[in-house]
Structure formats: C-alpha cells, structure tokens
Amino acid sequence: MKSIQMVDLKSQYQHIKTEIDNGIQDVLDSCAFINGPAVKRFQENLEKYLGVKHVIPCANGTDALQVALMTLGLKPGDEVITTSFTFVATAEVIALLGLTPVLIDVEPDTFNMDLNALEKAITPKTKAIIPVHLFGQSCDMEVIMNLAKKHNLFVIEDACQSIGADFIFSDGRRQKTGTIGDIGCTSFFPSKNLGCYGDGGALFTNDDTLAEKLRVIANHGMKVRYYHDEIGVNSRLDSIQAVVLDAKLKHLDTYNANRAKAADYYSSAFSKCDKLTVPVKAKNSTHVWHQYTLQLHETVNRGELIEHLADKGIPAMIYYPVPLHQQKAYLDPRYKDGDFPISEKLAKTVLSLPMHSELTEEQLAYITSAVLEKV
C-alpha cells in the first residue's frame, strides 16, 4: 500500500504530468511569466466552468478577500460579519483594512454560518457579510442574500474551500459557490480541490463595474500603466501557476467525485460508531469535500487518537483548534468564552482525516479500521 498523505499531490501530478510539463515549458520558452496567455486562457475556462461573467486571477485567497473589501469602498469602523470557526484570513483582511470584524457562531451540523445569529448581529454599522463555505459545502445563500437585500449589505463569499460546489435554491436553480454574492473569492493553495504548485487565488463577480475595479485594485490601482486611479495592491497570478490550474480544471469534477466516494466510504464505516459524528450534507448544497471532518465524542481523547494514527502512518489534522474570538490577535471585550458554544465545542472535538482524489479503497479500509480500533 502506498503511504497515506493528507493530500496526495504527487500521485495526482503523475496523471497529468505531460500536460503540465509541456505547459510549463511553453511559459519558459515564451518568458511570459506574469499575465501571459496562460493566465488569460485559465481565466476564460474558469469563467465558463463557474458560469460567471468575470474571473479576476490574483496571488492568493487572502489577497482575494482583501481586494474584494477594498473594492466596496468601506470606511474604517464599518462592520463586516463573518464566523468565528474559520481560517484566520477571513477576519484578518477585515482588521487589516481598519474595518470591524463582527463574529458569529456556526451551525452544529454543517459548521456554516448560523443564520439566526447573522440576523441578530446586523446593526446600522453593518456594511457586508462574508459567509464561509466551510469544508466544501455552501452556506444557505438564499437566506443570506435575502437578508443582505433587506438591509442593503454587500455579500463577499469566501469560497476558498468550496470550488465546484453547487448551491440549490428553493426553486431548483443551481449556482456555483462564489458566484451568488456581489463578489466571490477562492484560493488555489496546493491542498485545495483546485490547487496550483505555489500560491494563487481569484475573485468572481457578475457585476461589470465591480469587475473593472477589482482588476484595477489588484494591479496597483492602474488602468493605464503608471497612472494610478485607486490605491491598490500587487496581486497577480503567474503564468506557470495558471498552466497547472488550467490542466487540473479539466478534471475538477472528477476530483470532486472521487472525494465524494471517499467521504461515502468513511461515513458508511463510521455510521454505527456512537463515539463519532460523521459530517452532515446540507440538503440545499452539493459537497466537494475539501475536508472530511469528524466530531469526536467527549470520551475520545483526540490527542491519543492522533498519536495512534500517526504510529500507523496515517496523518490527521485539526481544523481549527482555536476559534477566532479566542485567538490572541482577535481578543475583543465584546466577546467572552462561552459566547460561541458551537465554535468552541467544535474546536475541542473535530478531527479531519486524509481527503483527496487519489485515495484507494485499500487506504480507506486501513484508515477507518485504525480509527475504530482506538475509539
């Protein structure tokens, strides 16, 4: 049996090696390293895949979130609502721009934004909502968009973990995550479902005016070279990463389907174990399984389980061990321990198992057996 990885990028690369190698060689031959033809080609192909008018490639997912906020013309002190149980980048960019992060709790089953808490958190200072489509499935974007319309708020989707997932509206319409709000953001970090071989990211929008401003801000505020109309940043996707992403985009649905098969195997194996709670699939979203995250019963010692798995050559990760409201950098007198009971419980009980498109049934059987023999 092959060694087990949290994400097996090497095996994935072997299947598309020729296309990637030839594409990278083309970039080296042309020396069009930044914003070359490969970037434009990937942008257009991703627009078609997502069904969105504009994709603006950038340097990473964190930049995507920052550029999105910069584009909306918010002022210091304006409030932006997001969740406490997420990767730090979501709140980081809010604070960096002098805006006020307003944190709320998550649902106990999907780990996505608590919609009741969202409505209660809206104040006259609220200007935007950043829903995080955590671990690969969509927040309830129908409710969120209705609330945003009611209160005249912007919506920036953090789709860094959910590329390829569909949100299903009550009338049966489907739309890709990241394309529903005013602006969507994604990351192409190597471990993502669609990942490059370095850093990369992108913004999505169907609004022509926002798209133009996003492009300008991501390029030093320039429309015309050396003429700066906005205060911007330097955030561009390089051509080599675009080659990798374009090659992988052709296989993204297959990658996500393989992840779903692995998730089904895990959930079936664990379904009768009362010390494990398997992930819940929302009824109004498909799931692309960026992570497969169990909740452990309070009687299970997570540290010992991780050590047991490591002894058997099985990696496992905790996403995330500390909610944002308890992080030293984000301590705030508005929040105290106990204010976000679901986020705090999840931080103590979640465990993510290997999840990628190359998992074999032999590996899955080995992993599940190892978990069950310890819990």
Coordinates of C-alpha atoms in Angstrom, one line a residue:
M1 CA 0.0 0.0 0.0
K2 CA 1.2 3.5 -0.8
S3 CA 2.0 5.8 2.1
I4 CA -1.0 7.8 3.1
Q5 CA -1.0 11.6 2.7
M6 CA -3.5 14.2 3.8
V7 CA -3.4 15.4 0.2
D8 CA -1.5 13.2 -2.4
L9 CA -0.4 15.9 -4.9
K10 CA 2.4 13.7 -6.2
S11 CA 0.1 10.9 -7.4
Q12 CA -2.3 13.5 -8.9
Y13 CA 0.5 15.1 -10.8
Q14 CA 1.5 11.8 -12.4
H15 CA -1.8 11.6 -14.2
I16 CA -1.5 15.0 -15.8
K17 CA 2.3 15.2 -15.9
T18 CA 2.7 15.5 -19.7
E19 CA 0.2 18.4 -20.0
I20 CA 1.7 20.3 -17.1
D21 CA 5.3 19.8 -18.1
N22 CA 4.6 20.9 -21.7
G23 CA 2.6 23.9 -20.5
I24 CA 5.4 25.0 -18.1
Q25 CA 7.9 24.6 -20.9
D26 CA 5.8 26.8 -23.1
V27 CA 5.9 29.5 -20.5
L28 CA 9.6 29.2 -20.1
D29 CA 10.1 29.4 -23.9
S30 CA 7.8 32.5 -24.2
C31 CA 9.1 34.2 -21.0
A32 CA 5.5 35.5 -20.5
F33 CA 5.7 34.9 -16.8
I34 CA 3.1 37.4 -15.5
N35 CA -0.3 37.8 -17.1
G36 CA 0.7 35.8 -20.1
P37 CA -1.6 33.9 -22.4
A38 CA -1.8 31.0 -20.0
V39 CA -3.4 33.3 -17.4
K40 CA -6.0 34.6 -19.8
R41 CA -6.8 31.1 -21.0
F42 CA -7.3 29.8 -17.5
Q43 CA -9.4 32.8 -16.6
E44 CA -11.7 32.2 -19.6
N45 CA -12.0 28.5 -18.9
L46 CA -12.8 29.1 -15.2
E47 CA -15.5 31.7 -16.2
K48 CA -17.1 29.0 -18.4
Y49 CA -16.9 26.4 -15.7
L50 CA -18.4 28.6 -13.0
G51 CA -21.0 30.3 -15.2
V52 CA -19.8 33.7 -14.1
K53 CA -19.1 36.8 -16.2
H54 CA -15.8 37.8 -14.6
V55 CA -12.9 35.9 -13.1
I56 CA -10.0 38.1 -11.8
P57 CA -7.0 35.9 -11.0
C58 CA -4.8 37.1 -8.1
A59 CA -1.9 36.0 -6.0
N60 CA -3.7 34.1 -3.2
G61 CA -7.0 33.6 -1.5
T62 CA -6.2 36.1 1.3
D63 CA -5.5 38.8 -1.3
A64 CA -8.8 37.9 -3.0
L65 CA -10.7 38.7 0.2
Q66 CA -8.7 41.9 0.8
V67 CA -9.1 43.2 -2.7
A68 CA -12.9 42.4 -2.5
L69 CA -13.3 44.5 0.6
M70 CA -11.1 47.3 -0.8
T71 CA -13.3 47.4 -3.9
L72 CA -16.5 48.1 -1.9
G73 CA -15.4 51.5 -0.6
L74 CA -16.0 50.7 3.0
K75 CA -14.8 53.1 5.7
P76 CA -12.9 52.5 9.0
G77 CA -15.3 51.3 11.7
D78 CA -17.7 49.7 9.2
E79 CA -18.8 46.3 10.4
V80 CA -18.3 43.1 8.5
I81 CA -19.9 39.9 9.8
T82 CA -18.3 36.5 9.5
T83 CA -17.9 33.4 11.6
S84 CA -15.6 32.6 14.4
F85 CA -15.0 29.0 13.2
T86 CA -12.9 29.6 10.1
F87 CA -9.3 30.1 8.9
V88 CA -7.9 33.4 10.1
A89 CA -7.7 35.0 6.7
T90 CA -11.4 35.8 6.7
A91 CA -11.2 38.1 9.7
E92 CA -7.6 39.1 9.1
V93 CA -8.4 41.1 6.0
I94 CA -11.2 42.9 7.8
A95 CA -8.9 44.0 10.6
L96 CA -6.1 45.0 8.2
L97 CA -8.3 47.5 6.5
G98 CA -9.4 49.1 9.7
L99 CA -12.9 47.6 9.5
T100 CA -14.6 46.0 12.4
P101 CA -14.9 42.2 12.3
V102 CA -18.2 41.0 13.9
L103 CA -18.0 37.3 14.7
I104 CA -20.9 34.9 15.0
D105 CA -21.3 31.2 15.7
V106 CA -21.9 28.4 13.3
E107 CA -24.4 25.6 12.9
P108 CA -23.6 22.4 14.8
D109 CA -24.2 20.1 11.8
T110 CA -22.8 21.9 8.7
F111 CA -20.3 24.1 10.5
N112 CA -21.5 27.0 8.3
M113 CA -22.9 30.4 9.4
D114 CA -25.7 30.4 12.0
L115 CA -28.4 32.3 10.2
N116 CA -30.3 33.3 13.3
A117 CA -27.1 34.7 14.8
L118 CA -26.4 36.5 11.5
E119 CA -29.7 38.4 11.6
K120 CA -29.2 39.4 15.2
A121 CA -25.7 40.7 14.5
I122 CA -26.8 43.2 11.9
T123 CA -26.6 46.8 13.1
P124 CA -26.7 50.2 11.4
K125 CA -22.9 50.0 11.1
T126 CA -23.0 46.6 9.2
K127 CA -21.9 47.0 5.6
A128 CA -21.0 43.5 4.5
I129 CA -21.3 39.8 5.2
I130 CA -18.6 37.2 4.5
P131 CA -20.2 33.7 4.6
V132 CA -17.6 31.0 4.6
H133 CA -18.5 27.8 2.7
L134 CA -16.6 25.6 5.1
F135 CA -15.0 22.3 4.3
G136 CA -16.7 22.1 0.8
Q137 CA -20.4 22.9 1.0
S138 CA -22.4 26.1 0.7
C139 CA -23.9 28.3 3.4
D140 CA -27.6 28.9 2.8
M141 CA -27.1 31.6 0.3
E142 CA -30.8 32.1 -0.4
V143 CA -31.4 33.3 3.2
I144 CA -28.1 35.3 3.3
M145 CA -28.9 37.1 0.0
N146 CA -32.4 37.9 1.2
L147 CA -31.1 39.4 4.4
A148 CA -28.4 41.3 2.5
K149 CA -31.1 42.8 0.2
K150 CA -33.3 43.7 3.2
H151 CA -30.5 45.5 5.0
N152 CA -28.7 46.8 1.9
L153 CA -25.5 44.9 2.6
F154 CA -22.7 43.6 0.4
V155 CA -22.0 39.8 0.3
I156 CA -18.5 38.5 -0.3
E157 CA -18.4 34.7 -0.5
D158 CA -15.4 33.0 1.0
A159 CA -15.4 30.0 -1.4
C160 CA -11.8 29.1 -0.7
Q161 CA -12.8 25.6 0.3
S162 CA -15.8 25.0 -2.0
I163 CA -14.9 25.5 -5.6
G164 CA -17.2 23.3 -7.7
A165 CA -19.9 23.1 -5.1
D166 CA -23.5 24.0 -6.2
F167 CA -26.0 25.9 -4.0
I168 CA -29.6 24.7 -4.8
F169 CA -32.2 27.4 -4.5
S170 CA -35.8 26.7 -3.3
D171 CA -37.0 26.9 -6.9
G172 CA -34.5 24.2 -8.0
R173 CA -31.9 26.6 -9.6
R174 CA -28.3 25.7 -9.1
Q175 CA -25.4 28.1 -8.9
K176 CA -21.7 27.6 -8.1
T177 CA -20.5 28.9 -4.8
G178 CA -18.6 32.1 -5.2
T179 CA -20.9 33.4 -8.0
I180 CA -24.0 34.2 -5.9
G181 CA -22.9 37.2 -3.8
D182 CA -21.6 40.5 -5.0
I183 CA -18.0 39.1 -5.1
G184 CA -16.7 35.6 -4.6
C185 CA -13.2 34.7 -3.5
T186 CA -11.2 31.5 -3.8
S187 CA -7.8 30.1 -3.0
F188 CA -5.6 27.9 -5.2
F189 CA -3.3 26.8 -2.4
P190 CA -1.8 23.4 -3.4
S191 CA -4.1 21.4 -1.0
K192 CA -7.3 22.9 -2.3
N193 CA -9.6 20.9 -4.6
L194 CA -8.3 23.0 -7.4
G195 CA -4.8 23.8 -6.3
C196 CA -1.7 25.1 -8.1
Y197 CA 2.0 24.4 -7.3
G198 CA 2.5 27.6 -5.3
D199 CA 0.2 30.4 -4.2
G200 CA -2.8 31.6 -6.3
G201 CA -6.3 32.9 -6.0
A202 CA -9.2 34.5 -7.8
L203 CA -12.2 36.8 -7.5
F204 CA -15.5 36.2 -9.2
T205 CA -18.4 38.6 -10.0
N206 CA -21.2 39.1 -12.4
D207 CA -21.1 42.9 -11.9
D208 CA -19.2 44.7 -14.7
T209 CA -18.4 47.8 -12.6
L210 CA -17.1 45.8 -9.7
A211 CA -15.0 43.6 -12.1
E212 CA -13.3 46.6 -13.5
K213 CA -12.5 48.0 -10.1
L214 CA -11.3 44.6 -8.8
R215 CA -8.8 44.3 -11.7
V216 CA -7.6 47.9 -11.1
I217 CA -7.0 47.4 -7.4
A218 CA -5.3 44.1 -7.8
N219 CA -2.9 45.8 -10.2
H220 CA -1.5 48.7 -8.2
G221 CA -4.7 50.7 -8.8
M222 CA -3.7 51.1 -12.5
K223 CA -6.0 51.1 -15.6
V224 CA -3.2 52.6 -17.7
R225 CA 0.4 51.7 -16.9
Y226 CA 2.0 54.1 -14.4
Y227 CA -1.3 56.0 -14.0
H228 CA -2.8 55.1 -10.6
D229 CA -6.5 55.8 -10.2
E230 CA -7.0 53.8 -7.0
I231 CA -4.9 52.8 -4.0
G232 CA -4.2 49.2 -5.0
V233 CA -2.1 46.2 -4.3
N234 CA 0.2 43.9 -6.3
S235 CA -1.7 40.7 -6.6
R236 CA -1.3 38.7 -9.8
L237 CA -1.4 35.0 -10.7
D238 CA 1.8 33.9 -12.5
S239 CA 1.6 32.0 -15.8
I240 CA 3.2 28.8 -14.5
Q241 CA 0.5 28.5 -11.8
A242 CA -2.2 29.2 -14.5
V243 CA -0.8 26.3 -16.5
V244 CA -1.2 24.0 -13.6
L245 CA -4.7 25.2 -12.7
D246 CA -5.9 25.0 -16.3
A247 CA -4.7 21.4 -16.6
K248 CA -6.5 20.5 -13.3
L249 CA -9.7 22.4 -14.1
K250 CA -10.5 19.8 -16.8
H251 CA -10.5 17.2 -14.1
L252 CA -12.1 19.1 -11.2
D253 CA -15.5 17.4 -11.4
T254 CA -13.8 14.0 -11.4
Y255 CA -11.5 15.0 -8.5
N256 CA -14.6 16.1 -6.5
A257 CA -16.5 12.9 -7.4
N258 CA -13.5 10.9 -6.1
R259 CA -13.5 12.8 -2.9
A260 CA -17.3 12.2 -2.5
K261 CA -16.7 8.4 -2.9
A262 CA -14.0 8.5 -0.2
A263 CA -16.4 10.5 2.0
D264 CA -19.1 8.0 1.5
Y265 CA -16.8 5.2 2.4
Y266 CA -15.7 7.0 5.6
S267 CA -19.3 7.8 6.6
S268 CA -20.5 4.2 6.0
A269 CA -17.7 2.8 8.0
F270 CA -18.2 5.1 10.9
S271 CA -22.0 5.3 10.9
K272 CA -22.6 2.8 13.6
C273 CA -20.0 4.1 16.0
D274 CA -21.7 6.2 18.7
K275 CA -18.4 7.9 19.5
L276 CA -18.1 9.5 16.1
T277 CA -20.4 12.0 14.4
V278 CA -19.9 11.9 10.6
P279 CA -20.2 15.1 8.5
V280 CA -23.7 16.2 7.5
K281 CA -24.5 17.0 3.9
A282 CA -26.8 20.1 3.6
K283 CA -30.0 19.5 1.6
N284 CA -29.5 22.7 -0.4
S285 CA -25.9 22.2 -1.4
T286 CA -23.6 19.7 -3.0
H287 CA -20.5 18.9 -1.1
V288 CA -17.0 18.8 -2.7
W289 CA -15.3 17.5 0.5
H290 CA -12.3 19.8 0.8
Q291 CA -12.1 18.2 4.3
Y292 CA -13.6 15.1 5.8
T293 CA -14.1 16.2 9.4
L294 CA -15.4 14.0 12.2
Q295 CA -16.7 15.2 15.6
L296 CA -15.4 13.0 18.4
H297 CA -17.4 12.1 21.5
E298 CA -16.2 13.8 24.6
T299 CA -15.0 10.4 25.9
V300 CA -12.5 10.1 23.0
N301 CA -9.0 11.6 23.7
R302 CA -8.2 13.4 20.5
G303 CA -4.5 13.7 21.2
E304 CA -4.2 10.0 21.8
L305 CA -6.2 9.2 18.6
I306 CA -3.9 11.4 16.5
E307 CA -0.9 9.8 18.0
H308 CA -2.3 6.3 17.4
L309 CA -3.0 7.2 13.8
A310 CA 0.5 8.7 13.4
D311 CA 2.0 5.4 14.7
K312 CA 0.2 3.7 11.8
G313 CA 1.4 6.1 9.2
I314 CA -1.9 8.0 9.0
P315 CA -1.9 11.8 9.2
A316 CA -4.8 13.7 10.8
M317 CA -5.4 17.4 11.3
I318 CA -7.4 19.7 13.5
Y319 CA -9.3 22.4 11.5
Y320 CA -9.5 24.5 13.7
P321 CA -8.1 24.2 17.2
V322 CA -8.9 27.7 18.4
P323 CA -11.9 29.8 17.3
L324 CA -11.1 33.3 16.1
H325 CA -12.7 35.0 19.2
Q326 CA -10.2 33.1 21.4
Q327 CA -7.2 33.9 19.3
K328 CA -4.7 36.3 20.9
A329 CA -4.7 38.6 17.9
Y330 CA -8.5 38.9 17.9
L331 CA -9.4 39.1 21.6
D332 CA -12.2 41.6 22.0
P333 CA -14.1 42.8 25.0
R334 CA -17.3 42.3 23.0
Y335 CA -16.7 38.5 23.2
K336 CA -16.0 36.2 26.1
D337 CA -15.6 32.4 26.5
G338 CA -18.9 30.7 26.1
D339 CA -20.4 33.3 23.6
F340 CA -19.9 30.9 20.7
P341 CA -20.6 27.5 22.2
I342 CA -20.7 25.6 18.9
S343 CA -17.4 27.0 17.6
E344 CA -15.8 26.3 21.0
K345 CA -17.1 22.8 21.1
L346 CA -16.0 22.0 17.5
A347 CA -12.5 23.3 18.3
K348 CA -12.2 20.7 21.0
T349 CA -13.8 17.8 19.1
V350 CA -13.1 18.0 15.4
L351 CA -10.6 15.8 13.5
S352 CA -10.0 15.8 9.8
L353 CA -8.9 12.6 8.1
P354 CA -7.0 12.3 4.8
M355 CA -9.1 13.6 1.9
H356 CA -8.1 13.8 -1.7
S357 CA -8.9 12.5 -5.1
E358 CA -6.3 9.7 -5.1
L359 CA -7.4 7.7 -2.0
T360 CA -7.7 4.0 -2.7
E361 CA -10.2 1.6 -1.1
E362 CA -7.2 -0.2 0.5
Q363 CA -6.1 3.0 2.1
L364 CA -9.6 3.9 3.2
A365 CA -10.1 0.5 4.8
Y366 CA -6.8 0.8 6.6
I367 CA -7.7 4.3 7.9
T368 CA -11.2 3.5 9.1
S369 CA -10.0 0.4 10.8
A370 CA -7.3 2.3 12.6
V371 CA -9.8 4.9 13.8
L372 CA -12.4 2.4 15.0
E373 CA -9.9 0.3 16.9
K374 CA -8.9 3.3 19.0
V375 CA -12.2 5.0 19.7

